[in-house]
mmCIF file of C-alpha atoms in Angstrom:
data_model
loop_
_atom_site.group_PDB
_atom_site.id
_atom_site.type_symbol
_atom_site.label_atom_id
_atom_site.label_comp_id
_atom_site.label_asym_id
_atom_site.label_seq_id
_atom_site.Cartn_x
_atom_site.Cartn_y
_atom_site.Cartn_z
ATOM 1 C CA MET Y 1 252.362 87.735 114.547
ATOM 2 C CA ILE Y 2 254.785 89.016 111.911
ATOM 3 C CA VAL Y 3 256.609 85.664 112.031
ATOM 4 C CA ILE Y 4 253.389 83.690 111.456
ATOM 5 C CA SER Y 5 252.574 86.037 108.602
ATOM 6 C CA TRP Y 6 255.955 85.533 106.937
ATOM 7 C CA VAL Y 7 255.840 81.760 107.360
ATOM 8 C CA MET Y 8 252.444 81.670 105.647
ATOM 9 C CA LEU Y 9 253.523 84.068 102.888
ATOM 10 C CA LEU Y 10 256.656 82.046 102.161
ATOM 11 C CA LEU Y 11 254.792 78.721 102.282
ATOM 12 C CA GLY Y 12 252.159 80.147 99.920
ATOM 13 C CA SER Y 13 254.871 81.311 97.542
ATOM 14 C CA ALA Y 14 256.500 77.879 97.742
ATOM 15 C CA PHE Y 15 253.215 76.238 96.723
ATOM 16 C CA CYS Y 16 252.906 78.707 93.821
ATOM 17 C CA LEU Y 17 256.426 77.754 92.747
ATOM 18 C CA ILE Y 18 255.617 74.021 92.973
ATOM 19 C CA GLY Y 19 252.456 74.607 90.953
ATOM 20 C CA THR Y 20 254.442 76.414 88.258
ATOM 21 C CA LEU Y 21 256.995 73.620 88.240
ATOM 22 C CA GLY Y 22 254.181 71.103 87.839
ATOM 23 C CA LEU Y 23 252.770 73.139 84.970
ATOM 24 C CA MET Y 24 256.059 72.590 83.116
ATOM 25 C CA ARG Y 25 256.840 69.027 84.249
ATOM 26 C CA LEU Y 26 253.491 67.302 83.786
ATOM 27 C CA PRO Y 27 253.083 65.611 80.401
ATOM 28 C CA ASP Y 28 249.701 66.677 78.994
ATOM 29 C CA PHE Y 29 247.105 69.432 79.212
ATOM 30 C CA TYR Y 30 244.678 67.561 81.458
ATOM 31 C CA SER Y 31 247.342 66.793 84.087
ATOM 32 C CA ARG Y 32 248.741 70.313 83.933
ATOM 33 C CA VAL Y 33 245.398 71.675 85.073
ATOM 34 C CA HIS Y 34 245.975 69.836 88.387
ATOM 35 C CA ALA Y 35 249.187 71.792 88.933
ATOM 36 C CA ALA Y 36 247.347 75.051 88.278
ATOM 37 C CA SER Y 37 244.811 74.183 90.972
ATOM 38 C CA ILE Y 38 247.611 73.969 93.568
ATOM 39 C CA ILE Y 39 248.351 77.642 92.905
ATOM 40 C CA ASP Y 40 244.622 78.325 93.002
ATOM 41 C CA SER Y 41 243.976 76.688 96.366
ATOM 42 C CA MET Y 42 247.017 76.497 98.650
ATOM 43 C CA GLY Y 43 248.894 79.398 97.042
ATOM 44 C CA THR Y 44 246.121 81.980 97.353
ATOM 45 C CA ILE Y 45 244.793 80.708 100.699
ATOM 46 C CA LEU Y 46 248.197 80.880 102.413
ATOM 47 C CA VAL Y 47 249.209 84.248 100.912
ATOM 48 C CA LEU Y 48 245.867 85.830 101.824
ATOM 49 C CA LEU Y 49 245.923 84.336 105.348
ATOM 50 C CA GLY Y 50 249.462 85.643 105.739
ATOM 51 C CA LEU Y 51 248.288 89.134 104.819
ATOM 52 C CA LEU Y 52 245.212 88.739 107.036
ATOM 53 C CA VAL Y 53 247.188 88.404 110.273
ATOM 54 C CA GLN Y 54 249.179 91.565 109.485
ATOM 55 C CA THR Y 55 246.241 93.944 109.832
ATOM 56 C CA GLN Y 56 243.786 95.013 112.536
ATOM 57 C CA ASP Y 57 241.641 97.134 110.215
ATOM 58 C CA ILE Y 58 238.206 95.472 110.055
ATOM 59 C CA LEU Y 59 237.544 96.766 106.518
ATOM 60 C CA VAL Y 60 240.818 95.357 105.197
ATOM 61 C CA ILE Y 61 240.095 92.021 106.910
ATOM 62 C CA ALA Y 62 236.627 91.913 105.355
ATOM 63 C CA LYS Y 63 238.057 92.688 101.919
ATOM 64 C CA LEU Y 64 240.734 89.996 102.175
ATOM 65 C CA ILE Y 65 238.148 87.408 103.245
ATOM 66 C CA LEU Y 66 235.934 88.452 100.327
ATOM 67 C CA ILE Y 67 238.859 88.110 97.893
ATOM 68 C CA LEU Y 68 239.464 84.609 99.285
ATOM 69 C CA LEU Y 69 235.786 83.746 98.853
ATOM 70 C CA PHE Y 70 235.622 85.008 95.282
ATOM 71 C CA MET Y 71 238.846 83.204 94.383
ATOM 72 C CA MET Y 72 237.359 79.971 95.729
ATOM 73 C CA LEU Y 73 234.288 80.445 93.534
ATOM 74 C CA THR Y 74 235.949 81.688 90.339
ATOM 75 C CA GLY Y 75 238.938 79.304 90.455
ATOM 76 C CA PRO Y 76 236.977 76.064 90.010
ATOM 77 C CA THR Y 77 234.735 77.738 87.429
ATOM 78 C CA ALA Y 78 237.733 78.759 85.311
ATOM 79 C CA VAL Y 79 239.334 75.315 85.681
ATOM 80 C CA HIS Y 80 236.112 73.593 84.662
ATOM 81 C CA ALA Y 81 235.553 75.960 81.711
ATOM 82 C CA LEU Y 82 239.093 75.347 80.424
ATOM 83 C CA ALA Y 83 239.038 71.566 80.779
ATOM 84 C CA HIS Y 84 235.473 71.210 79.519
ATOM 85 C CA THR Y 85 236.202 73.272 76.395
ATOM 86 C CA ALA Y 86 239.344 71.251 75.726
ATOM 87 C CA SER Y 87 237.428 67.975 75.967
ATOM 88 C CA LEU Y 88 234.680 69.286 73.661
ATOM 89 C CA LYS Y 89 237.215 70.436 71.048
ATOM 90 C CA GLU Y 90 238.987 67.108 71.225
ATOM 91 C CA LYS Y 91 235.793 65.130 70.731
ATOM 92 C CA ASP Y 92 234.883 67.457 67.852
ATOM 93 C CA SER Y 93 238.081 67.219 65.841
ATOM 94 C CA GLU Y 94 238.887 63.514 66.168
ATOM 95 C CA PRO Y 95 236.210 61.130 67.439
ATOM 96 C CA ASP Y 96 238.845 58.488 68.315
ATOM 97 C CA SER Y 97 240.959 60.701 70.514
ATOM 98 C CA ALA Y 98 238.373 60.827 73.300
ATOM 99 C CA SER Y 99 239.736 57.467 74.436
ATOM 100 C CA GLN Y 100 243.183 59.011 74.863
ATOM 101 C CA LEU Y 101 241.814 60.947 77.816
ATOM 102 C CA SER Y 102 241.543 57.945 80.077
ATOM 103 C CA MET Z 1 209.144 86.503 96.636
ATOM 104 C CA LEU Z 2 209.366 89.922 98.260
ATOM 105 C CA ILE Z 3 211.111 88.429 101.285
ATOM 106 C CA ARG Z 4 213.702 86.760 99.051
ATOM 107 C CA VAL Z 5 214.454 89.998 97.185
ATOM 108 C CA LEU Z 6 214.686 91.981 100.422
ATOM 109 C CA THR Z 7 216.971 89.400 102.069
ATOM 110 C CA ALA Z 8 219.247 89.416 99.042
ATOM 111 C CA ALA Z 9 219.220 93.244 98.990
ATOM 112 C CA SER Z 10 220.125 93.562 102.674
ATOM 113 C CA LEU Z 11 222.978 91.057 102.283
ATOM 114 C CA LEU Z 12 224.224 93.053 99.288
ATOM 115 C CA LEU Z 13 223.968 96.266 101.326
ATOM 116 C CA ILE Z 14 226.184 94.749 104.048
ATOM 117 C CA LEU Z 15 228.663 93.891 101.287
ATOM 118 C CA TRP Z 16 228.452 97.481 99.999
ATOM 119 C CA VAL Z 17 229.187 98.946 103.441
ATOM 120 C CA LEU Z 18 232.081 96.527 104.009
ATOM 121 C CA LEU Z 19 233.638 97.364 100.664
ATOM 122 C CA SER Z 20 233.182 101.145 100.751
ATOM 123 C CA GLY Z 21 233.546 101.958 104.461
ATOM 124 C CA HIS Z 22 231.663 105.233 103.912
ATOM 125 C CA MET Z 23 228.636 105.922 106.082
ATOM 126 C CA ASP Z 24 227.219 109.208 104.659
ATOM 127 C CA ILE Z 25 223.615 109.366 103.541
ATOM 128 C CA LEU Z 26 224.337 109.957 99.846
ATOM 129 C CA LEU Z 27 226.535 106.884 99.386
ATOM 130 C CA LEU Z 28 224.297 104.672 101.552
ATOM 131 C CA GLY Z 29 221.297 105.812 99.521
ATOM 132 C CA LEU Z 30 223.028 105.061 96.236
ATOM 133 C CA GLY Z 31 224.056 101.702 97.680
ATOM 134 C CA LEU Z 32 220.520 100.861 98.762
ATOM 135 C CA GLY Z 33 219.206 101.759 95.319
ATOM 136 C CA SER Z 34 221.705 99.627 93.438
ATOM 137 C CA CYS Z 35 221.323 96.725 95.888
ATOM 138 C CA LEU Z 36 217.544 96.658 95.433
ATOM 139 C CA PHE Z 37 217.943 96.886 91.664
ATOM 140 C CA THR Z 38 220.507 94.055 91.631
ATOM 141 C CA ALA Z 39 218.338 91.841 93.845
ATOM 142 C CA TRP Z 40 215.369 92.429 91.562
ATOM 143 C CA LEU Z 41 217.443 91.669 88.455
ATOM 144 C CA ALA Z 42 218.788 88.482 90.036
ATOM 145 C CA HIS Z 43 215.237 87.463 90.909
ATOM 146 C CA ARG Z 44 214.090 88.039 87.317
ATOM 147 C CA LEU Z 45 217.103 86.183 85.941
ATOM 148 C CA ALA Z 46 216.656 82.864 87.735
ATOM 149 C CA LEU Z 47 214.101 81.496 90.112
ATOM 150 C CA PRO Z 48 216.043 79.499 92.671
ATOM 151 C CA ASP Z 49 214.837 76.123 93.893
ATOM 152 C CA PRO Z 50 212.086 77.087 96.384
ATOM 153 C CA ALA Z 51 213.163 74.211 98.654
ATOM 154 C CA PHE Z 52 216.685 75.627 98.887
ATOM 155 C CA ASN Z 53 217.032 77.209 102.315
ATOM 156 C CA THR Z 54 219.991 79.596 102.347
ATOM 157 C CA LEU Z 55 219.942 80.007 106.127
ATOM 158 C CA LYS Z 56 219.887 76.290 106.972
ATOM 159 C CA PHE Z 57 222.528 75.613 104.338
ATOM 160 C CA SER Z 58 224.828 78.369 105.643
ATOM 161 C CA LEU Z 59 224.410 77.179 109.231
ATOM 162 C CA ASP Z 60 225.459 73.675 108.231
ATOM 163 C CA LEU Z 61 228.496 74.804 106.237
ATOM 164 C CA PRO Z 62 230.753 75.346 109.322
ATOM 165 C CA ARG Z 63 230.452 71.618 110.042
ATOM 166 C CA PHE Z 64 231.613 70.765 106.541
ATOM 167 C CA LEU Z 65 234.295 73.396 105.843
ATOM 168 C CA PRO Z 66 236.988 72.396 108.405
ATOM 169 C CA TRP Z 67 236.947 68.830 107.108
ATOM 170 C CA PHE Z 68 237.003 70.104 103.535
ATOM 171 C CA PHE Z 69 239.961 72.453 104.090
ATOM 172 C CA LEU Z 70 241.905 69.638 105.743
ATOM 173 C CA GLU Z 71 241.169 67.512 102.675
ATOM 174 C CA VAL Z 72 242.345 70.335 100.367
ATOM 175 C CA PHE Z 73 245.536 70.670 102.438
ATOM 176 C CA ARG Z 74 246.222 66.926 102.339
ATOM 177 C CA SER Z 75 245.698 66.608 98.590
ATOM 178 C CA ASN Z 76 247.857 69.702 98.029
ATOM 179 C CA LEU Z 77 250.738 68.019 99.818
ATOM 180 C CA ASP Z 78 250.129 64.822 97.852
ATOM 181 C CA VAL Z 79 250.085 66.520 94.432
ATOM 182 C CA SER Z 80 253.093 68.715 95.345
ATOM 183 C CA TRP Z 81 255.031 65.621 96.373
ATOM 184 C CA ARG Z 82 254.202 63.936 93.078
ATOM 185 C CA ILE Z 83 255.289 66.990 91.069
ATOM 186 C CA LEU Z 84 258.614 67.221 92.915
ATOM 187 C CA HIS Z 85 259.253 63.467 92.698
ATOM 188 C CA PRO Z 86 261.942 62.777 90.049
ATOM 189 C CA LYS Z 87 259.911 59.899 88.584
ATOM 190 C CA LEU Z 88 256.628 61.860 88.424
ATOM 191 C CA PRO Z 89 254.415 59.031 89.813
ATOM 192 C CA ILE Z 90 251.089 59.940 88.210
ATOM 193 C CA SER Z 91 248.389 57.878 86.494
ATOM 194 C CA PRO Z 92 245.845 60.299 84.979
ATOM 195 C CA ASN Z 93 242.412 58.802 84.461
ATOM 196 C CA LEU Z 94 238.768 59.658 83.902
ATOM 197 C CA SER Z 95 235.957 58.355 86.055
ATOM 198 C CA THR Z 96 232.216 58.864 86.099
ATOM 199 C CA ILE Z 97 230.508 59.455 89.420
ATOM 200 C CA SER Z 98 226.794 59.247 90.061
ATOM 201 C CA THR Z 99 225.165 62.285 91.697
ATOM 202 C CA LYS Z 100 221.641 60.884 91.600
ATOM 203 C CA SER Z 101 221.013 61.277 95.324
ATOM 204 C CA LEU Z 102 221.963 64.986 95.411
ATOM 205 C CA SER Z 103 219.864 68.114 94.908
ATOM 206 C CA ASP Z 104 220.851 70.725 92.310
ATOM 207 C CA VAL Z 105 222.600 72.961 94.833
ATOM 208 C CA ALA Z 106 224.393 69.962 96.352
ATOM 209 C CA LYS Z 107 225.480 68.827 92.867
ATOM 210 C CA THR Z 108 227.013 72.236 92.171
ATOM 211 C CA THR Z 109 228.698 72.269 95.580
ATOM 212 C CA TYR Z 110 230.039 68.771 95.020
ATOM 213 C CA ALA Z 111 231.408 69.540 91.548
ATOM 214 C CA ASN Z 112 233.050 72.742 92.821
ATOM 215 C CA CYS Z 113 234.563 70.998 95.857
ATOM 216 C CA ILE Z 114 236.010 68.290 93.605
ATOM 217 C CA THR Z 115 237.615 70.955 91.417
ATOM 218 C CA LEU Z 116 238.948 72.898 94.418
ATOM 219 C CA THR Z 117 240.704 69.786 95.696
ATOM 220 C CA PRO Z 118 243.982 69.428 93.764
ATOM 221 C CA GLY Z 119 244.348 66.078 92.043
ATOM 222 C CA THR Z 120 240.740 65.971 90.883
ATOM 223 C CA TYR Z 121 238.553 68.234 88.782
ATOM 224 C CA THR Z 122 235.159 68.086 87.135
ATOM 225 C CA LEU Z 123 235.423 67.753 83.376
ATOM 226 C CA ASN Z 124 231.794 67.279 82.357
ATOM 227 C CA THR Z 125 228.482 67.447 84.151
ATOM 228 C CA GLY Z 126 225.347 65.557 83.227
ATOM 229 C CA THR Z 127 221.927 65.428 84.860
ATOM 230 C CA ASP Z 128 222.782 62.532 87.163
ATOM 231 C CA THR Z 129 226.508 62.028 86.681
ATOM 232 C CA ILE Z 130 229.717 64.023 86.706
ATOM 233 C CA GLU Z 131 232.881 63.122 84.840
ATOM 234 C CA VAL Z 132 236.008 63.620 86.938
ATOM 235 C CA HIS Z 133 239.626 63.754 85.810
ATOM 236 C CA SER Z 134 242.022 62.469 88.496
ATOM 237 C CA LEU Z 135 245.788 62.748 88.561
ATOM 238 C CA THR Z 136 246.258 59.352 90.201
ATOM 239 C CA LYS Z 137 244.410 56.065 90.593
ATOM 240 C CA GLU Z 138 244.325 56.561 94.377
ATOM 241 C CA THR Z 139 242.500 59.903 94.247
ATOM 242 C CA ALA Z 140 239.948 58.409 91.868
ATOM 243 C CA GLU Z 141 239.499 55.508 94.281
ATOM 244 C CA ASN Z 142 239.004 57.921 97.177
ATOM 245 C CA LEU Z 143 236.338 59.761 95.223
ATOM 246 C CA ARG Z 144 234.460 56.542 94.470
ATOM 247 C CA HIS Z 145 234.337 55.852 98.202
ATOM 248 C CA GLY Z 146 232.074 58.907 98.335
ATOM 249 C CA LYS Z 147 233.132 60.374 101.668
ATOM 250 C CA MET Z 148 232.826 63.916 100.333
ATOM 251 C CA LYS Z 149 229.513 63.142 98.642
ATOM 252 C CA LYS Z 150 228.046 61.846 101.903
ATOM 253 C CA ARG Z 151 229.145 64.948 103.772
ATOM 254 C CA ILE Z 152 227.626 67.246 101.154
ATOM 255 C CA ALA Z 153 224.407 65.220 101.057
ATOM 256 C CA ALA Z 154 224.216 65.656 104.845
ATOM 257 C CA LEU Z 155 224.057 69.469 104.517
ATOM 258 C CA ARG Z 156 220.483 70.457 105.341
ATOM 259 C CA GLY Z 157 218.482 72.962 103.344
ATOM 260 C CA SER Z 158 220.154 72.176 100.028
ATOM 261 C CA GLY Z 159 216.769 71.706 98.377
ATOM 262 C CA LYS Z 160 214.871 68.784 96.951
ATOM 263 C CA THR Z 161 216.606 65.856 95.339
ATOM 264 C CA SER Z 162 215.571 65.374 91.749
#
């Protein structure tokens, strides 16, 4: 069990690292958001699953599952809020630059 | 209406017990009070679509989630590979997808699922369309095929289609 846990924790950390790398390598804001969503999905899921198999306490298990659930609801909301605001600002300041998006 | 508030309150109470772990009368009583108050506030705040059936929808979710998590896993590997690739093989683009055939709850679920899948996220939402930013041409193409949309539309109890 401890081995499975460590494999998942390390894999999760690796995905977080890749996401961070993507955040720096990708060329523009809209692509960088994609890298952030790797950390959001695979990073958190694997780390939390890795912690989940380490415990037998039903309350701790319930809390970890709830954290996972809330992350899966708040993550997309934050991503959408960020990207949406950026696109609104861009359309506001220069009407021509909206075409640069595509 | 009363049934909706009471269902919401009892679900919140289960959450309260799971989070606190205390079973004495005082804390349970305080929990019951705040759960009822919260359920009433939520009811006042927004009337949900009366055709939306939480139970049916939740029962159908287990059929959808395994496929969805596999999809998330696959696109994670794809985006990670592209980030680590020395040449950075990406082709960011915007596409508009019609959500005409979906109910309000299904639209929200669809937009959230798109954002949760790396490589695509929802940029703007309209009444009958959503604007999606994709990292590559292939992911945009996949989205236009509408596999995910069909699976979400197949979830029962998601309410009436507008």
